[in-house]
mmCIF file of C-alpha atoms in Angstrom:
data_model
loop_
_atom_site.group_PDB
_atom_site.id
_atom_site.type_symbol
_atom_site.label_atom_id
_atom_site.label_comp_id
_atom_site.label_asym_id
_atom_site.label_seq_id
_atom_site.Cartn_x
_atom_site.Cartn_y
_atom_site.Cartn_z
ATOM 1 C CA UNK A 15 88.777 97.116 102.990
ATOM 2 C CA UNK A 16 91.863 99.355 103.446
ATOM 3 C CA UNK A 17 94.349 97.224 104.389
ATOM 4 C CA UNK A 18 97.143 98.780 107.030
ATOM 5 C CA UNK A 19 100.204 97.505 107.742
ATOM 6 C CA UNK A 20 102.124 98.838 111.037
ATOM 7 C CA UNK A 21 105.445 99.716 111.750
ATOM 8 C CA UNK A 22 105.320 96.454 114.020
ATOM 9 C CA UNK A 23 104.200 93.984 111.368
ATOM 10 C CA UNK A 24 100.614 94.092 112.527
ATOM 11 C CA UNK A 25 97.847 94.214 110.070
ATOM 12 C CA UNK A 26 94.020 95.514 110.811
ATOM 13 C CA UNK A 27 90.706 94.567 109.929
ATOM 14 C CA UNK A 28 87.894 96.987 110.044
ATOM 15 C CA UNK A 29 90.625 99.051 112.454
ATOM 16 C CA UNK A 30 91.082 96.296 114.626
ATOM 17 C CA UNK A 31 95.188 95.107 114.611
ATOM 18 C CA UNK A 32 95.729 91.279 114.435
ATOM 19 C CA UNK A 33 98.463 89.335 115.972
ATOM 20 C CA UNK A 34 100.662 87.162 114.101
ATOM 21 C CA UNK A 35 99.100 88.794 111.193
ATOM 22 C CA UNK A 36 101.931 89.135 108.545
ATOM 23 C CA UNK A 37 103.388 91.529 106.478
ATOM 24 C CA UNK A 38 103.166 92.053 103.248
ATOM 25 C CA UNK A 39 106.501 91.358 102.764
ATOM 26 C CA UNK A 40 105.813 88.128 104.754
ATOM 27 C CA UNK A 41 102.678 87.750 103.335
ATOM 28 C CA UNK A 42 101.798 83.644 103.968
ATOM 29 C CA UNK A 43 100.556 82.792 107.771
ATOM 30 C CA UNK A 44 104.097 80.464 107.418
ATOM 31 C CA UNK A 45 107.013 80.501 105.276
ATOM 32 C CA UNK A 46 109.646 80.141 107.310
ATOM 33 C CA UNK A 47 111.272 76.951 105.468
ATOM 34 C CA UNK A 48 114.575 74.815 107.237
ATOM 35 C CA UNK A 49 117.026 74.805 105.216
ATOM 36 C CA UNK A 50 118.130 71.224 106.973
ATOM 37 C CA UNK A 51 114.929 70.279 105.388
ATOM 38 C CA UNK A 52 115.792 70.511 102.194
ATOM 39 C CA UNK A 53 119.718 68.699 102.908
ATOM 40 C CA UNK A 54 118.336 65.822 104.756
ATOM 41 C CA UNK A 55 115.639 65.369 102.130
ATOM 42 C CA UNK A 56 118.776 65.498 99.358
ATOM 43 C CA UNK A 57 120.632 63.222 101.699
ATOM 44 C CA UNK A 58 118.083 61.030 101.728
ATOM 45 C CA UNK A 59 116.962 60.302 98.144
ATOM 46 C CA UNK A 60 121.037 59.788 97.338
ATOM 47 C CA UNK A 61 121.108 56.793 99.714
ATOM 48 C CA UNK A 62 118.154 54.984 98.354
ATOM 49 C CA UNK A 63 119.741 55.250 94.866
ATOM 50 C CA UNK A 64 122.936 54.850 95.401
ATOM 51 C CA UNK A 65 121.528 51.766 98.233
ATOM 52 C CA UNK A 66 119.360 50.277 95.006
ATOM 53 C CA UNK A 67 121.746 50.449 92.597
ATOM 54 C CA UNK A 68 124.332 48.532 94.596
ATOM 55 C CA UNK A 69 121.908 46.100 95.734
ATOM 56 C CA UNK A 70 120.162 45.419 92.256
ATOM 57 C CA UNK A 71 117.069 46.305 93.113
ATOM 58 C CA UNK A 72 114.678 48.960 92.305
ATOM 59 C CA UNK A 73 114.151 51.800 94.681
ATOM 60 C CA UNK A 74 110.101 51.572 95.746
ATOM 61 C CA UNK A 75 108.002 54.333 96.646
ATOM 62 C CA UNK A 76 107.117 55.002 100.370
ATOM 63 C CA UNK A 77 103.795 54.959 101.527
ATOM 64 C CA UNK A 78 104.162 56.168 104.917
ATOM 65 C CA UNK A 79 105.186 59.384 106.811
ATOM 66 C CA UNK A 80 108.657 58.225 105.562
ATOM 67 C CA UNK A 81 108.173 58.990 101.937
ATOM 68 C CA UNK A 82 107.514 62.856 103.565
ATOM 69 C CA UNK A 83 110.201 65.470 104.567
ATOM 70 C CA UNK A 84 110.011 67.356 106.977
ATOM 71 C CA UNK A 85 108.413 70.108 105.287
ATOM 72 C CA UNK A 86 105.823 68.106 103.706
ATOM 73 C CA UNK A 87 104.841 67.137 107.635
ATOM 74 C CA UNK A 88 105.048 70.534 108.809
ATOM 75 C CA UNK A 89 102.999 71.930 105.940
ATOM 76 C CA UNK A 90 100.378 69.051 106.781
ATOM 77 C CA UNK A 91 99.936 70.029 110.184
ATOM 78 C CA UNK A 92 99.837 73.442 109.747
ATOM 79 C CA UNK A 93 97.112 73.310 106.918
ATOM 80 C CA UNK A 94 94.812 71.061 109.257
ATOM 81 C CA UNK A 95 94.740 74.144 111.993
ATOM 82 C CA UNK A 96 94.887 76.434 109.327
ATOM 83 C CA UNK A 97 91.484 75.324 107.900
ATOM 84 C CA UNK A 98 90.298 74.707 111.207
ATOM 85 C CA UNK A 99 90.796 77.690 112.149
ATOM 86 C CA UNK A 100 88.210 79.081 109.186
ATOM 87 C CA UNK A 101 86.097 76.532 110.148
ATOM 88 C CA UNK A 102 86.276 78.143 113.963
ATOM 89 C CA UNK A 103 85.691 81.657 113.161
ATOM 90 C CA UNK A 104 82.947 81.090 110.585
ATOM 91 C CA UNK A 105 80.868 79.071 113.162
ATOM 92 C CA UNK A 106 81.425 82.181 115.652
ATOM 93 C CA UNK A 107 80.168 84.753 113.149
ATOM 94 C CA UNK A 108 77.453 82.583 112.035
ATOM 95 C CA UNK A 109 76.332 82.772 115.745
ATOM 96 C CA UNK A 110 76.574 86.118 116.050
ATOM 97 C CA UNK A 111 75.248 87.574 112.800
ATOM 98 C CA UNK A 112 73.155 84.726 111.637
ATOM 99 C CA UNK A 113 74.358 85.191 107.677
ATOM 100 C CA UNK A 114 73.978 82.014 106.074
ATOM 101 C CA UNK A 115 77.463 82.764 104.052
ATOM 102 C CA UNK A 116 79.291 81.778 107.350
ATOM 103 C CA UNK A 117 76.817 78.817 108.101
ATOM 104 C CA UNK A 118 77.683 76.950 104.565
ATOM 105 C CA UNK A 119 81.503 77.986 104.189
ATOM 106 C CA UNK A 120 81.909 76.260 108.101
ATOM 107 C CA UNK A 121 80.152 72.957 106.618
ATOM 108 C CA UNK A 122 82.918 73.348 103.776
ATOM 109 C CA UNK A 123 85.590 73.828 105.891
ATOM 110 C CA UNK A 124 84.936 70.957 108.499
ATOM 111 C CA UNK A 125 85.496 68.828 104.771
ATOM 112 C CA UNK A 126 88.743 70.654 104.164
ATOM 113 C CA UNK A 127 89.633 69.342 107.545
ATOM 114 C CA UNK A 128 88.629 65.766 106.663
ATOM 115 C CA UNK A 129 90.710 66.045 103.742
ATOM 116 C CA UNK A 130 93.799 66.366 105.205
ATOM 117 C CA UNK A 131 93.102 64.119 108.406
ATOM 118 C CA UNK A 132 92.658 61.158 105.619
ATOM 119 C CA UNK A 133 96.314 62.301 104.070
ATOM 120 C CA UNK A 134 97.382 62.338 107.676
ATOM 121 C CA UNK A 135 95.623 59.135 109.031
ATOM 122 C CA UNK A 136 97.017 57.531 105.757
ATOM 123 C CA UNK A 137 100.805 58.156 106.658
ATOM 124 C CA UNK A 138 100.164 57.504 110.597
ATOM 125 C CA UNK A 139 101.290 60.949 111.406
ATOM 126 C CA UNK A 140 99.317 62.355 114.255
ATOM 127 C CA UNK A 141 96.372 64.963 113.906
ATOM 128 C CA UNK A 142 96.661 67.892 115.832
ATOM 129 C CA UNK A 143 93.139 69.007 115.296
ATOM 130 C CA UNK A 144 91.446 65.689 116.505
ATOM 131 C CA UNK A 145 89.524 66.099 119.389
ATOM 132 C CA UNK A 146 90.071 69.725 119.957
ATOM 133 C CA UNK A 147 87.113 72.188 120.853
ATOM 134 C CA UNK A 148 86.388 75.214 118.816
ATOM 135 C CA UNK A 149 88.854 77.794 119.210
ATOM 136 C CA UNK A 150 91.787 75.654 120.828
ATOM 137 C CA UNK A 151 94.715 75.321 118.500
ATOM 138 C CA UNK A 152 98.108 74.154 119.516
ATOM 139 C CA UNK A 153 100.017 76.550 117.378
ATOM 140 C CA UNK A 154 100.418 79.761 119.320
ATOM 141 C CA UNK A 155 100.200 81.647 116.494
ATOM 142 C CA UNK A 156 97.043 80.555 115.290
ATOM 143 C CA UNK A 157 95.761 80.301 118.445
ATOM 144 C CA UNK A 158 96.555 84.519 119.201
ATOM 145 C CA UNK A 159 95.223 85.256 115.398
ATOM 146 C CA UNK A 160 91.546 83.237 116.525
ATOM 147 C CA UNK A 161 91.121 85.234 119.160
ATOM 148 C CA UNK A 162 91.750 88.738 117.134
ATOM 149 C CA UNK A 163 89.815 87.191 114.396
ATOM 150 C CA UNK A 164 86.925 87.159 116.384
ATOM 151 C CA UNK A 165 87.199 90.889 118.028
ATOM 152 C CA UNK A 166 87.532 92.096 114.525
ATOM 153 C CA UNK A 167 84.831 90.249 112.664
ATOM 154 C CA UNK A 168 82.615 90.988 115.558
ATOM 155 C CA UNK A 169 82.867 94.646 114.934
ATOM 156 C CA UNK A 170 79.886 94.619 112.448
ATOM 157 C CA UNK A 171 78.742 92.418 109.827
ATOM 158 C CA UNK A 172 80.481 94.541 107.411
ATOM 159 C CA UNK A 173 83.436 93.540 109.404
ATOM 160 C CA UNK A 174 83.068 90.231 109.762
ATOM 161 C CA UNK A 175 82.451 89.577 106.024
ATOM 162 C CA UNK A 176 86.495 91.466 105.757
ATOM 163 C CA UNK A 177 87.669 88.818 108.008
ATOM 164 C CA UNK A 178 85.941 85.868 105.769
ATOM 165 C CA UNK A 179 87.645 87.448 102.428
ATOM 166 C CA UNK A 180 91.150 88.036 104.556
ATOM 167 C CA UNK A 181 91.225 84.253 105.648
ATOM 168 C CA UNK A 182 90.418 82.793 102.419
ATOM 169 C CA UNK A 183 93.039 85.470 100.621
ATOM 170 C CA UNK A 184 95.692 83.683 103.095
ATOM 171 C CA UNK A 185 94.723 80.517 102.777
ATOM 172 C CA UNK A 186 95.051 80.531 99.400
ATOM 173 C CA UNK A 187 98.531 82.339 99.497
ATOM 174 C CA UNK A 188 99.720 79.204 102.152
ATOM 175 C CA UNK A 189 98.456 76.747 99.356
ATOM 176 C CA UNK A 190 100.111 78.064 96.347
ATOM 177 C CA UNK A 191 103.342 78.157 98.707
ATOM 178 C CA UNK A 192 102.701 74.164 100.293
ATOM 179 C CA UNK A 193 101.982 72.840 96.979
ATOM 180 C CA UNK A 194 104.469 74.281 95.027
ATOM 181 C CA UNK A 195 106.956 72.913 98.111
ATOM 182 C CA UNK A 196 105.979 69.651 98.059
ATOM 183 C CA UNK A 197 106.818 66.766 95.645
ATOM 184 C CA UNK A 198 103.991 64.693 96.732
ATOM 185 C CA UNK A 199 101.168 63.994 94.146
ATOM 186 C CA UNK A 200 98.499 62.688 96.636
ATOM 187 C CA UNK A 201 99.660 66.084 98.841
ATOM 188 C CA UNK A 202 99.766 68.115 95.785
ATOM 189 C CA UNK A 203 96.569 66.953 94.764
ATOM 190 C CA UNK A 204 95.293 67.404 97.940
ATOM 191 C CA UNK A 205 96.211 71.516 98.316
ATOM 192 C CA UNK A 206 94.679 71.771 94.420
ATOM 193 C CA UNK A 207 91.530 70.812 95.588
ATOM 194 C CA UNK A 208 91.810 72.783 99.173
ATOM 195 C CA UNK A 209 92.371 75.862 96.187
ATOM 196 C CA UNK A 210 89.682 75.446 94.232
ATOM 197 C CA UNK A 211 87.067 75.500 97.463
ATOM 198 C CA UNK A 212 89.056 78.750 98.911
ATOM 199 C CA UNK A 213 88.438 80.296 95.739
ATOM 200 C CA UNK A 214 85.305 79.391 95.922
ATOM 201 C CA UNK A 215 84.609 80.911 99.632
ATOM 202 C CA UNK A 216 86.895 84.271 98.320
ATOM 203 C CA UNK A 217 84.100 84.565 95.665
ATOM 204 C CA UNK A 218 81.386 83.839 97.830
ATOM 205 C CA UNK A 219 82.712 86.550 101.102
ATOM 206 C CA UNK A 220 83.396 89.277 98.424
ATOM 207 C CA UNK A 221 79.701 88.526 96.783
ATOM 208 C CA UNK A 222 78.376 89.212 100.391
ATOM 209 C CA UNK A 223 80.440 91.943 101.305
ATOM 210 C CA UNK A 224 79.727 93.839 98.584
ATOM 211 C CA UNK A 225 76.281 93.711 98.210
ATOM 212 C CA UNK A 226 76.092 94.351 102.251
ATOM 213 C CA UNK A 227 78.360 97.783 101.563
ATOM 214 C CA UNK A 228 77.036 98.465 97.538
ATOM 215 C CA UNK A 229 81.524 98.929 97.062
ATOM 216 C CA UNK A 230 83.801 96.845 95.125
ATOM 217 C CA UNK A 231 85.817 95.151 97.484
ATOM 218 C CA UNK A 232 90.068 95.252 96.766
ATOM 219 C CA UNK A 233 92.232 92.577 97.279
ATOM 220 C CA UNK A 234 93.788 92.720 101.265
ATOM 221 C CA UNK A 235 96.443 90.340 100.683
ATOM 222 C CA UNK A 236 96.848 88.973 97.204
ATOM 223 C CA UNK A 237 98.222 90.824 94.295
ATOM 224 C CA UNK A 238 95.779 92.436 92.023
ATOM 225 C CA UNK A 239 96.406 90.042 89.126
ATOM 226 C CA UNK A 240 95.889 86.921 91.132
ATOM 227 C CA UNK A 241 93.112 88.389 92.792
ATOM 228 C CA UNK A 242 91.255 89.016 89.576
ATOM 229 C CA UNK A 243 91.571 86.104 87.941
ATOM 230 C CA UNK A 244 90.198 84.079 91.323
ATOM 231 C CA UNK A 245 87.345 86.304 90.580
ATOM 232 C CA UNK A 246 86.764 86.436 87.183
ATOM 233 C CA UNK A 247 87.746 82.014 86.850
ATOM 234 C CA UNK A 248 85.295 80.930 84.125
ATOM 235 C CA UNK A 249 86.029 77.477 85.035
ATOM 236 C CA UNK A 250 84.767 77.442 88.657
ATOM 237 C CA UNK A 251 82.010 80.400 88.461
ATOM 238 C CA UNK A 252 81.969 82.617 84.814
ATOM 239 C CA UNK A 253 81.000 85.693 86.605
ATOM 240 C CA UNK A 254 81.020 87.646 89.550
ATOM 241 C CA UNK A 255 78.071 86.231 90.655
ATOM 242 C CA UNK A 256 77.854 82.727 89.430
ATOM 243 C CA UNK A 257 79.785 79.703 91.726
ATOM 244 C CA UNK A 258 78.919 82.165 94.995
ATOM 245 C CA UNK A 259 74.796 81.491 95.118
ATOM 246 C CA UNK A 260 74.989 78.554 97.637
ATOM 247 C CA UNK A 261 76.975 80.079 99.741
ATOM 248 C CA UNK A 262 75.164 83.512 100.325
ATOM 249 C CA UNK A 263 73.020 84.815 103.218
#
């Protein structure tokens, strides 16, 4: 797909301009980062070393929603909605286009979503995406991009295969940003494994799209080189073609 980016900051899929879409100079759905974040995290570790040293003890690791900055929360919380939001759309197209790419890739994104409500249940911090219906999201943001996610990938199936390879392309760019923010290892660990299955569903959209359009599909937001080496990772599929079978129509 041609990707367009307007004067505004809009993008478009299949001609159809998405809200809250970003730029490619902003390229990730969020990464707008506080810099208070980063002092009261600073702030922070000081006191418990400076606090353990003078009191002779050891400074122990946190195990609750403590041990996280505010960043490491935020990122958290946005990630949930973020892969529910896949999970949301996918289950939409599968209804309307019955392709059994969208049916699979919804099952694998209601397990993204368990994997960071168990990170979030863990630390007591409160899951936004519990209980929710399909399409409700309490960011705004999100909530706007759903609803042009849907207009666009309802277009045609073409279409809606574009919006499949554009919110795995994000997701992915969000996840390289989290976990490179973060200096959690269970949330680290957590957006590794959240990379290797978007990879996976990248693989599996552009398998679909092409062979529904017989063109080789072009990256919409990652660079080329990161793009290609999703695509051609011999670890997690070999070929073009291999690591994308289960999920196609």
């Amino acid at each position: 797909i041609t990707k367009v980016f307007c004067e505004s900051g809009q993008s478009e899929v299949g001609g159809h301009a998405l809200r809250g879409w970003p730029s490619r100079e902003n390229f990730t759905m969020k990464t707008t980062r506080t810099f208070l974040y980063t002092v009261l995290a600073s702030a922070f570790a000081l006191a418990l070393i400076v606090g353990g040293a003078f009191w002779g003890r050891p400074v122990q690791a946190q195990t609750t929603a403590d041990a996280f900055t505010g960043e490491d929360i935020d990122g958290l919380l946005y990630m949930i909605e973020e892969e529910k939001l896949a999970r949301d759309v996918y289950l939409m197209l599968d209804g309307q286009w019955d392709l059994r790419v969208f049916q699979n890739i919804s099952r694998a994104e209601q397990k993204h979503m368990d994997s960071v409500a168990r990170v979030l249940a863990a630390h007591d911090i409160d899951n936004p995406a519990l209980d929710s219906e399909i399409g409700e999201f309490t960011n705004p943001e999100l909530q706007a991009l759903y609803d042009d996610l849907i207009a666009a990938g309802s277009q045609s199936v073409a279409d809606a295969l574009r919006v499949g390879t554009a919110i795995e392309e994000i997701d992915i760019l969000d996840l390289q940003t989290y976990v490179d923010d973060t200096g959690e290892a269970d949330i680290q660990q957590l957006y590794a494994n959240l990379l290797k299955g978007s990879s996976n569903h990248l693989r599996a959209f552009v398998s679909n799209l092409e062979r529904q359009t017989g063109e080789t599909v072009q990256p919409q937001y990652l660079d080329t080189q990161t793009y290609d080496e999703i695509m051609n990772d011999s670890n997690t599929r070999g070929n073009r073609n291999r690591g994308a079978n289960r999920f196609r129509q």
